[in-house]
Structures are given as structure tokens and as C-alpha cells.
């Protein structure tokens, strides 16, 4: 697998949310506004990068009997650092995200990439895979959040974009966009759109899926 495919494959064709349907819970919870969605995407990317690099470096000495425990410990340590960083430098966003930063520990994307990719590959490909999956995750969050904020409040990043009726404009906020069910519907539409444009994905869902890395070879 080439470096470019490792980096850019998860952005669309192997997107962790649209192709693998992972990390959906946090995507439903933090996409009411664009800013917290972007911060959440960055946080997951940082945790992915740290975990994949650490697991790749330790894969030769990590006992298989406690492998999962060590991986979860690595993920938890990275999440704690990210959470404290947000509390110190972005307290308002940290309050909006509340417990969902801590729940990155249970995000299937992070542990899944550590197990499926980093345990089999050297450091650089593992780092690229982490960045690619983080970008793919952040892309979906940003797309859903931008749509929900724009049509739910008429703003983007807190700035007015559509003139509201109460200010003499024409835009009437869609209150459905403020509810988590709207995120569920939008993610479903994105999954349908991707698989409609990529028929190969529909065929591989029942068999060997493209995110299984074509039987990753040990290095």
C-alpha cells in the first residue's frame, strides 16, 4: 500500500464513518455547531496519531496476552492529555464537548486502527494511517455540523450567515437541525451518497471490506 493511499484512502473510500460506520455516537452528539465538531475531529486525530505511533514502536515487545490492555492504556493517556489541554486553552469548547472527549477512549476507530494497522506496520505508515483516518472522521463531523448550524441557526462558527426573520430577513431556523436525530439522518444520507457513487463499497460490505487493509503484512 502506497503512502498516498494510506493517507488519503480513509478520507473517502475507507472513511471510518461513511464506509466503516464507526464513531457514529460522537458524530451524533458533537455536531450541533461547527466549532466543537472541528475541535473533536482534531482531538481524535491527535489521539489516533499518538496511539498508532506508540503501538507501532512497541509491537515487537508487546505481550499478546495483555495487548489490548496496553493499547487502551495508551489511548486513555492521550485522551487525558488532550482533555486537559482543551480545559486550559479552550474552556468554552471543552464545556460544550463535556464527556465526549473522554469517550474517545471507547471510540472504535482508535482501537481498531491500532489493532488492524499499527500492530502490523512500521511507524511512518502507522502515522499516515492515523492522520488519514482522523481527517476522514473530521471531514464527516465538519460536514454534518456545518449543515446543522447553518440551517438550524443561520450561522457558521457563530457568525450570522443567513438573515433571520426576527432581524428582518427571510431565513426561518429549522429546529429539527438542533436535535441529534438530524445528525443521524445526515450521516445516513452521506453513507448512502458515498455507496451510491462507489458501487464497489456495496459489494464489499458483505465480503472483504476495503478497510481491512488487504491482509496487512507484518514488517
PDB file of C-alpha atoms in Angstrom:
ATOM      1  CA  UNK A   1       0.000   0.000   0.000  1.00  0.00           C
ATOM      2  CA  UNK A   2       1.473   3.366  -1.049  1.00  0.00           C
ATOM      3  CA  UNK A   3       1.920   6.269   1.369  1.00  0.00           C
ATOM      4  CA  UNK A   4      -0.592   8.417  -0.514  1.00  0.00           C
ATOM      5  CA  UNK A   5      -3.224   5.679  -0.401  1.00  0.00           C
ATOM      6  CA  UNK A   6      -2.552   5.127   3.299  1.00  0.00           C
ATOM      7  CA  UNK A   7      -3.025   8.839   3.972  1.00  0.00           C
ATOM      8  CA  UNK A   8      -5.893   9.711   1.643  1.00  0.00           C
ATOM      9  CA  UNK A   9      -7.789   6.403   1.401  1.00  0.00           C
ATOM     10  CA  UNK A  10      -9.589   6.872   4.755  1.00  0.00           C
ATOM     11  CA  UNK A  11     -10.727  10.351   3.775  1.00  0.00           C
ATOM     12  CA  UNK A  12     -13.355   8.989   1.371  1.00  0.00           C
ATOM     13  CA  UNK A  13     -13.292   5.386   0.122  1.00  0.00           C
ATOM     14  CA  UNK A  14     -12.292   3.948   3.520  1.00  0.00           C
ATOM     15  CA  UNK A  15     -13.832   6.700   5.622  1.00  0.00           C
ATOM     16  CA  UNK A  16     -14.250   5.437   9.198  1.00  0.00           C
ATOM     17  CA  UNK A  17     -17.799   6.781   9.475  1.00  0.00           C
ATOM     18  CA  UNK A  18     -19.194   6.584   5.933  1.00  0.00           C
ATOM     19  CA  UNK A  19     -17.551   3.306   4.886  1.00  0.00           C
ATOM     20  CA  UNK A  20     -16.954   1.540   8.197  1.00  0.00           C
ATOM     21  CA  UNK A  21     -19.802   3.100  10.231  1.00  0.00           C
ATOM     22  CA  UNK A  22     -17.529   3.618  13.258  1.00  0.00           C
ATOM     23  CA  UNK A  23     -17.521   6.544  15.676  1.00  0.00           C
ATOM     24  CA  UNK A  24     -21.137   7.376  14.925  1.00  0.00           C
ATOM     25  CA  UNK A  25     -22.168   8.088  18.543  1.00  0.00           C
ATOM     26  CA  UNK A  26     -19.804  11.029  18.974  1.00  0.00           C
ATOM     27  CA  UNK A  27     -20.727  12.245  15.497  1.00  0.00           C
ATOM     28  CA  UNK A  28     -24.357  12.463  16.622  1.00  0.00           C
ATOM     29  CA  UNK A  29     -23.508  14.279  19.833  1.00  0.00           C
ATOM     30  CA  UNK A  30     -20.974  16.973  18.897  1.00  0.00           C
ATOM     31  CA  UNK A  31     -22.175  18.188  15.502  1.00  0.00           C
ATOM     32  CA  UNK A  32     -24.766  20.766  16.513  1.00  0.00           C
ATOM     33  CA  UNK A  33     -22.199  23.514  15.841  1.00  0.00           C
ATOM     34  CA  UNK A  34     -19.146  23.591  13.608  1.00  0.00           C
ATOM     35  CA  UNK A  35     -16.527  24.751  16.125  1.00  0.00           C
ATOM     36  CA  UNK A  36     -16.854  21.871  18.635  1.00  0.00           C
ATOM     37  CA  UNK A  37     -17.053  19.422  15.730  1.00  0.00           C
ATOM     38  CA  UNK A  38     -13.726  20.689  14.360  1.00  0.00           C
ATOM     39  CA  UNK A  39     -12.144  20.515  17.805  1.00  0.00           C
ATOM     40  CA  UNK A  40     -13.451  16.973  18.287  1.00  0.00           C
ATOM     41  CA  UNK A  41     -12.029  15.969  14.914  1.00  0.00           C
ATOM     42  CA  UNK A  42      -8.643  17.425  15.843  1.00  0.00           C
ATOM     43  CA  UNK A  43      -8.720  15.688  19.235  1.00  0.00           C
ATOM     44  CA  UNK A  44      -9.456  12.288  17.698  1.00  0.00           C
ATOM     45  CA  UNK A  45      -6.706  12.827  15.109  1.00  0.00           C
ATOM     46  CA  UNK A  46      -4.153  13.604  17.834  1.00  0.00           C
ATOM     47  CA  UNK A  47      -5.158  10.556  19.868  1.00  0.00           C
ATOM     48  CA  UNK A  48      -5.019   8.364  16.755  1.00  0.00           C
ATOM     49  CA  UNK A  49      -1.557   9.632  15.839  1.00  0.00           C
ATOM     50  CA  UNK A  50      -0.122   9.092  19.316  1.00  0.00           C
ATOM     51  CA  UNK A  51      -1.685   5.654  19.707  1.00  0.00           C
ATOM     52  CA  UNK A  52      -0.668   4.352  16.284  1.00  0.00           C
ATOM     53  CA  UNK A  53       2.929   5.557  16.662  1.00  0.00           C
ATOM     54  CA  UNK A  54       3.228   4.153  20.190  1.00  0.00           C
ATOM     55  CA  UNK A  55       1.711   0.778  19.243  1.00  0.00           C
ATOM     56  CA  UNK A  56       3.910   0.539  16.143  1.00  0.00           C
ATOM     57  CA  UNK A  57       7.034   1.223  18.207  1.00  0.00           C
ATOM     58  CA  UNK A  58       6.038  -1.326  20.864  1.00  0.00           C
ATOM     59  CA  UNK A  59       4.582  -4.013  18.623  1.00  0.00           C
ATOM     60  CA  UNK A  60       7.679  -6.213  18.797  1.00  0.00           C
ATOM     61  CA  UNK A  61       7.822  -6.255  22.598  1.00  0.00           C
ATOM     62  CA  UNK A  62       4.110  -6.061  23.467  1.00  0.00           C
ATOM     63  CA  UNK A  63       2.920  -9.365  25.035  1.00  0.00           C
ATOM     64  CA  UNK A  64      -0.129 -10.638  23.181  1.00  0.00           C
ATOM     65  CA  UNK A  65      -1.827 -11.654  26.429  1.00  0.00           C
ATOM     66  CA  UNK A  66      -2.084  -8.034  27.605  1.00  0.00           C
ATOM     67  CA  UNK A  67      -2.010  -6.312  24.199  1.00  0.00           C
ATOM     68  CA  UNK A  68      -5.491  -4.840  24.391  1.00  0.00           C
ATOM     69  CA  UNK A  69      -4.975  -3.585  27.943  1.00  0.00           C
ATOM     70  CA  UNK A  70      -1.799  -1.784  26.893  1.00  0.00           C
ATOM     71  CA  UNK A  71      -3.469  -0.282  23.847  1.00  0.00           C
ATOM     72  CA  UNK A  72      -6.411   1.034  25.884  1.00  0.00           C
ATOM     73  CA  UNK A  73      -3.943   2.462  28.429  1.00  0.00           C
ATOM     74  CA  UNK A  74      -2.092   4.287  25.651  1.00  0.00           C
ATOM     75  CA  UNK A  75      -5.369   5.652  24.291  1.00  0.00           C
ATOM     76  CA  UNK A  76      -6.512   6.764  27.747  1.00  0.00           C
ATOM     77  CA  UNK A  77      -3.242   8.579  28.456  1.00  0.00           C
ATOM     78  CA  UNK A  78      -3.517  10.503  25.177  1.00  0.00           C
ATOM     79  CA  UNK A  79      -7.169  11.379  25.844  1.00  0.00           C
ATOM     80  CA  UNK A  80      -6.331  12.724  29.307  1.00  0.00           C
ATOM     81  CA  UNK A  81      -3.636  14.993  27.844  1.00  0.00           C
ATOM     82  CA  UNK A  82      -5.985  16.257  25.114  1.00  0.00           C
ATOM     83  CA  UNK A  83      -8.798  16.831  27.615  1.00  0.00           C
ATOM     84  CA  UNK A  84      -6.569  18.825  29.969  1.00  0.00           C
ATOM     85  CA  UNK A  85      -5.220  20.847  27.047  1.00  0.00           C
ATOM     86  CA  UNK A  86      -8.750  21.787  25.986  1.00  0.00           C
ATOM     87  CA  UNK A  87      -9.726  22.721  29.538  1.00  0.00           C
ATOM     88  CA  UNK A  88      -6.684  25.009  29.747  1.00  0.00           C
ATOM     89  CA  UNK A  89      -6.730  26.638  26.301  1.00  0.00           C
ATOM     90  CA  UNK A  90     -10.309  26.232  25.025  1.00  0.00           C
ATOM     91  CA  UNK A  91     -12.501  26.090  28.130  1.00  0.00           C
ATOM     92  CA  UNK A  92     -15.708  27.131  26.366  1.00  0.00           C
ATOM     93  CA  UNK A  93     -15.360  24.414  23.735  1.00  0.00           C
ATOM     94  CA  UNK A  94     -14.364  21.920  26.417  1.00  0.00           C
ATOM     95  CA  UNK A  95     -17.616  22.643  28.268  1.00  0.00           C
ATOM     96  CA  UNK A  96     -19.612  22.118  25.067  1.00  0.00           C
ATOM     97  CA  UNK A  97     -17.925  18.777  24.380  1.00  0.00           C
ATOM     98  CA  UNK A  98     -18.324  17.734  28.051  1.00  0.00           C
ATOM     99  CA  UNK A  99     -17.826  13.980  28.464  1.00  0.00           C
ATOM    100  CA  UNK A 100     -17.435  13.240  24.769  1.00  0.00           C
ATOM    101  CA  UNK A 101     -13.704  13.971  24.784  1.00  0.00           C
ATOM    102  CA  UNK A 102     -13.260  11.340  27.487  1.00  0.00           C
ATOM    103  CA  UNK A 103     -15.339   8.914  25.460  1.00  0.00           C
ATOM    104  CA  UNK A 104     -12.685   8.958  22.729  1.00  0.00           C
ATOM    105  CA  UNK A 105     -11.184   6.139  24.809  1.00  0.00           C
ATOM    106  CA  UNK A 106     -14.073   3.921  23.710  1.00  0.00           C
ATOM    107  CA  UNK A 107     -14.079   5.133  20.095  1.00  0.00           C
ATOM    108  CA  UNK A 108     -13.821   2.054  17.872  1.00  0.00           C
ATOM    109  CA  UNK A 109     -11.773   3.945  15.290  1.00  0.00           C
ATOM    110  CA  UNK A 110      -8.790   4.449  17.597  1.00  0.00           C
ATOM    111  CA  UNK A 111      -8.522   0.899  18.919  1.00  0.00           C
ATOM    112  CA  UNK A 112      -9.441  -0.521  15.523  1.00  0.00           C
ATOM    113  CA  UNK A 113      -6.592   1.248  13.701  1.00  0.00           C
ATOM    114  CA  UNK A 114      -4.120   0.289  16.427  1.00  0.00           C
ATOM    115  CA  UNK A 115      -5.108  -3.372  16.097  1.00  0.00           C
ATOM    116  CA  UNK A 116      -5.642  -3.622  12.342  1.00  0.00           C
ATOM    117  CA  UNK A 117      -2.823  -1.396  11.131  1.00  0.00           C
ATOM    118  CA  UNK A 118      -0.269  -0.180  13.674  1.00  0.00           C
ATOM    119  CA  UNK A 119       0.335  -3.666  15.102  1.00  0.00           C
ATOM    120  CA  UNK A 120       1.414  -4.782  11.624  1.00  0.00           C
ATOM    121  CA  UNK A 121       3.286  -1.771  10.257  1.00  0.00           C
ATOM    122  CA  UNK A 122       6.295   0.480  10.962  1.00  0.00           C
ATOM    123  CA  UNK A 123       5.983   3.969  12.410  1.00  0.00           C
ATOM    124  CA  UNK A 124       5.622   6.181   9.325  1.00  0.00           C
ATOM    125  CA  UNK A 125       2.785   4.232   7.643  1.00  0.00           C
ATOM    126  CA  UNK A 126       1.059   3.976  11.039  1.00  0.00           C
ATOM    127  CA  UNK A 127       1.283   7.744  11.489  1.00  0.00           C
ATOM    128  CA  UNK A 128      -0.065   8.373   7.986  1.00  0.00           C
ATOM    129  CA  UNK A 129      -2.923   5.947   8.610  1.00  0.00           C
ATOM    130  CA  UNK A 130      -3.791   7.759  11.837  1.00  0.00           C
ATOM    131  CA  UNK A 131      -3.772  11.172  10.181  1.00  0.00           C
ATOM    132  CA  UNK A 132      -5.848   9.889   7.252  1.00  0.00           C
ATOM    133  CA  UNK A 133      -8.484   8.318   9.487  1.00  0.00           C
ATOM    134  CA  UNK A 134      -8.545  11.412  11.687  1.00  0.00           C
ATOM    135  CA  UNK A 135      -9.070  13.641   8.661  1.00  0.00           C
ATOM    136  CA  UNK A 136     -11.814  11.354   7.348  1.00  0.00           C
ATOM    137  CA  UNK A 137     -13.569  11.425  10.713  1.00  0.00           C
ATOM    138  CA  UNK A 138     -13.186  15.208  10.994  1.00  0.00           C
ATOM    139  CA  UNK A 139     -14.478  15.705   7.442  1.00  0.00           C
ATOM    140  CA  UNK A 140     -17.767  13.974   8.217  1.00  0.00           C
ATOM    141  CA  UNK A 141     -18.158  15.815  11.533  1.00  0.00           C
ATOM    142  CA  UNK A 142     -17.471  19.169   9.875  1.00  0.00           C
ATOM    143  CA  UNK A 143     -19.887  18.466   7.005  1.00  0.00           C
ATOM    144  CA  UNK A 144     -22.728  17.445   9.314  1.00  0.00           C
ATOM    145  CA  UNK A 145     -22.049  20.251  11.791  1.00  0.00           C
ATOM    146  CA  UNK A 146     -21.845  22.935   9.104  1.00  0.00           C
ATOM    147  CA  UNK A 147     -25.202  21.835   7.678  1.00  0.00           C
ATOM    148  CA  UNK A 148     -26.857  21.657  11.109  1.00  0.00           C
ATOM    149  CA  UNK A 149     -25.538  25.014  12.297  1.00  0.00           C
ATOM    150  CA  UNK A 150     -26.252  26.795   9.018  1.00  0.00           C
ATOM    151  CA  UNK A 151     -29.828  25.604   8.651  1.00  0.00           C
ATOM    152  CA  UNK A 152     -30.549  25.287  12.368  1.00  0.00           C
ATOM    153  CA  UNK A 153     -29.313  28.706  13.441  1.00  0.00           C
ATOM    154  CA  UNK A 154     -28.303  30.524  10.269  1.00  0.00           C
ATOM    155  CA  UNK A 155     -24.701  30.803  11.460  1.00  0.00           C
ATOM    156  CA  UNK A 156     -21.291  29.243  10.819  1.00  0.00           C
ATOM    157  CA  UNK A 157     -18.667  29.292  13.556  1.00  0.00           C
ATOM    158  CA  UNK A 158     -21.064  31.555  15.443  1.00  0.00           C
ATOM    159  CA  UNK A 159     -21.171  34.199  12.704  1.00  0.00           C
ATOM    160  CA  UNK A 160     -24.506  35.065  11.060  1.00  0.00           C
ATOM    161  CA  UNK A 161     -24.684  33.749   7.500  1.00  0.00           C
ATOM    162  CA  UNK A 162     -28.427  33.745   6.711  1.00  0.00           C
ATOM    163  CA  UNK A 163     -30.611  36.754   7.619  1.00  0.00           C
ATOM    164  CA  UNK A 164     -33.133  35.629  10.231  1.00  0.00           C
ATOM    165  CA  UNK A 165     -36.784  36.679  10.074  1.00  0.00           C
ATOM    166  CA  UNK A 166     -36.646  38.262  13.528  1.00  0.00           C
ATOM    167  CA  UNK A 167     -33.950  40.597  12.167  1.00  0.00           C
ATOM    168  CA  UNK A 168     -35.948  41.494   9.057  1.00  0.00           C
ATOM    169  CA  UNK A 169     -34.525  38.726   6.871  1.00  0.00           C
ATOM    170  CA  UNK A 170     -36.039  35.711   5.169  1.00  0.00           C
ATOM    171  CA  UNK A 171     -34.453  32.762   6.991  1.00  0.00           C
ATOM    172  CA  UNK A 172     -36.532  30.740   9.443  1.00  0.00           C
ATOM    173  CA  UNK A 173     -34.333  28.396  11.555  1.00  0.00           C
ATOM    174  CA  UNK A 174     -35.099  24.697  11.167  1.00  0.00           C
ATOM    175  CA  UNK A 175     -35.462  23.430  14.723  1.00  0.00           C
ATOM    176  CA  UNK A 176     -35.035  19.834  13.590  1.00  0.00           C
ATOM    177  CA  UNK A 177     -31.362  20.623  12.917  1.00  0.00           C
ATOM    178  CA  UNK A 178     -30.878  21.286  16.628  1.00  0.00           C
ATOM    179  CA  UNK A 179     -31.832  17.727  17.536  1.00  0.00           C
ATOM    180  CA  UNK A 180     -29.454  14.712  17.415  1.00  0.00           C
ATOM    181  CA  UNK A 181     -31.831  12.892  15.053  1.00  0.00           C
ATOM    182  CA  UNK A 182     -30.855  15.354  12.314  1.00  0.00           C
ATOM    183  CA  UNK A 183     -27.217  14.241  12.619  1.00  0.00           C
ATOM    184  CA  UNK A 184     -28.358  10.625  12.313  1.00  0.00           C
ATOM    185  CA  UNK A 185     -30.297  11.435   9.144  1.00  0.00           C
ATOM    186  CA  UNK A 186     -27.447  13.455   7.620  1.00  0.00           C
ATOM    187  CA  UNK A 187     -24.864  10.748   8.306  1.00  0.00           C
ATOM    188  CA  UNK A 188     -27.216   8.213   6.763  1.00  0.00           C
ATOM    189  CA  UNK A 189     -27.514  10.407   3.672  1.00  0.00           C
ATOM    190  CA  UNK A 190     -23.723  10.700   3.443  1.00  0.00           C
ATOM    191  CA  UNK A 191     -23.334   6.920   3.689  1.00  0.00           C
ATOM    192  CA  UNK A 192     -25.998   6.447   1.005  1.00  0.00           C
ATOM    193  CA  UNK A 193     -24.316   9.060  -1.207  1.00  0.00           C
ATOM    194  CA  UNK A 194     -20.856   7.513  -0.868  1.00  0.00           C
ATOM    195  CA  UNK A 195     -22.069   3.998  -1.607  1.00  0.00           C
ATOM    196  CA  UNK A 196     -24.141   5.301  -4.492  1.00  0.00           C
ATOM    197  CA  UNK A 197     -21.068   6.924  -6.017  1.00  0.00           C
ATOM    198  CA  UNK A 198     -18.847   3.949  -5.121  1.00  0.00           C
ATOM    199  CA  UNK A 199     -20.804   0.768  -6.041  1.00  0.00           C
ATOM    200  CA  UNK A 200     -17.710  -1.267  -5.127  1.00  0.00           C
ATOM    201  CA  UNK A 201     -18.316  -0.457  -1.464  1.00  0.00           C
ATOM    202  CA  UNK A 202     -21.796  -2.001  -1.561  1.00  0.00           C
ATOM    203  CA  UNK A 203     -20.375  -5.216  -2.960  1.00  0.00           C
ATOM    204  CA  UNK A 204     -17.566  -5.387  -0.398  1.00  0.00           C
ATOM    205  CA  UNK A 205     -19.730  -4.799   2.670  1.00  0.00           C
ATOM    206  CA  UNK A 206     -20.902  -8.409   2.561  1.00  0.00           C
ATOM    207  CA  UNK A 207     -17.396  -9.742   1.945  1.00  0.00           C
ATOM    208  CA  UNK A 208     -13.891  -8.415   2.417  1.00  0.00           C
ATOM    209  CA  UNK A 209     -14.257  -4.723   3.136  1.00  0.00           C
ATOM    210  CA  UNK A 210     -11.694  -2.245   1.804  1.00  0.00           C
ATOM    211  CA  UNK A 211     -10.750  -1.016   5.286  1.00  0.00           C
ATOM    212  CA  UNK A 212      -9.266  -4.399   6.176  1.00  0.00           C
ATOM    213  CA  UNK A 213      -6.042  -3.273   4.570  1.00  0.00           C
ATOM    214  CA  UNK A 214      -5.745  -6.136   2.131  1.00  0.00           C
ATOM    215  CA  UNK A 215      -4.380  -8.513   4.775  1.00  0.00           C
ATOM    216  CA  UNK A 216      -1.726  -6.280   6.325  1.00  0.00           C
ATOM    217  CA  UNK A 217       1.705  -7.863   6.144  1.00  0.00           C
ATOM    218  CA  UNK A 218       3.998  -7.839   9.196  1.00  0.00           C
ATOM    219  CA  UNK A 219       7.191  -5.820   8.846  1.00  0.00           C
TER     220      UNK A 219
END
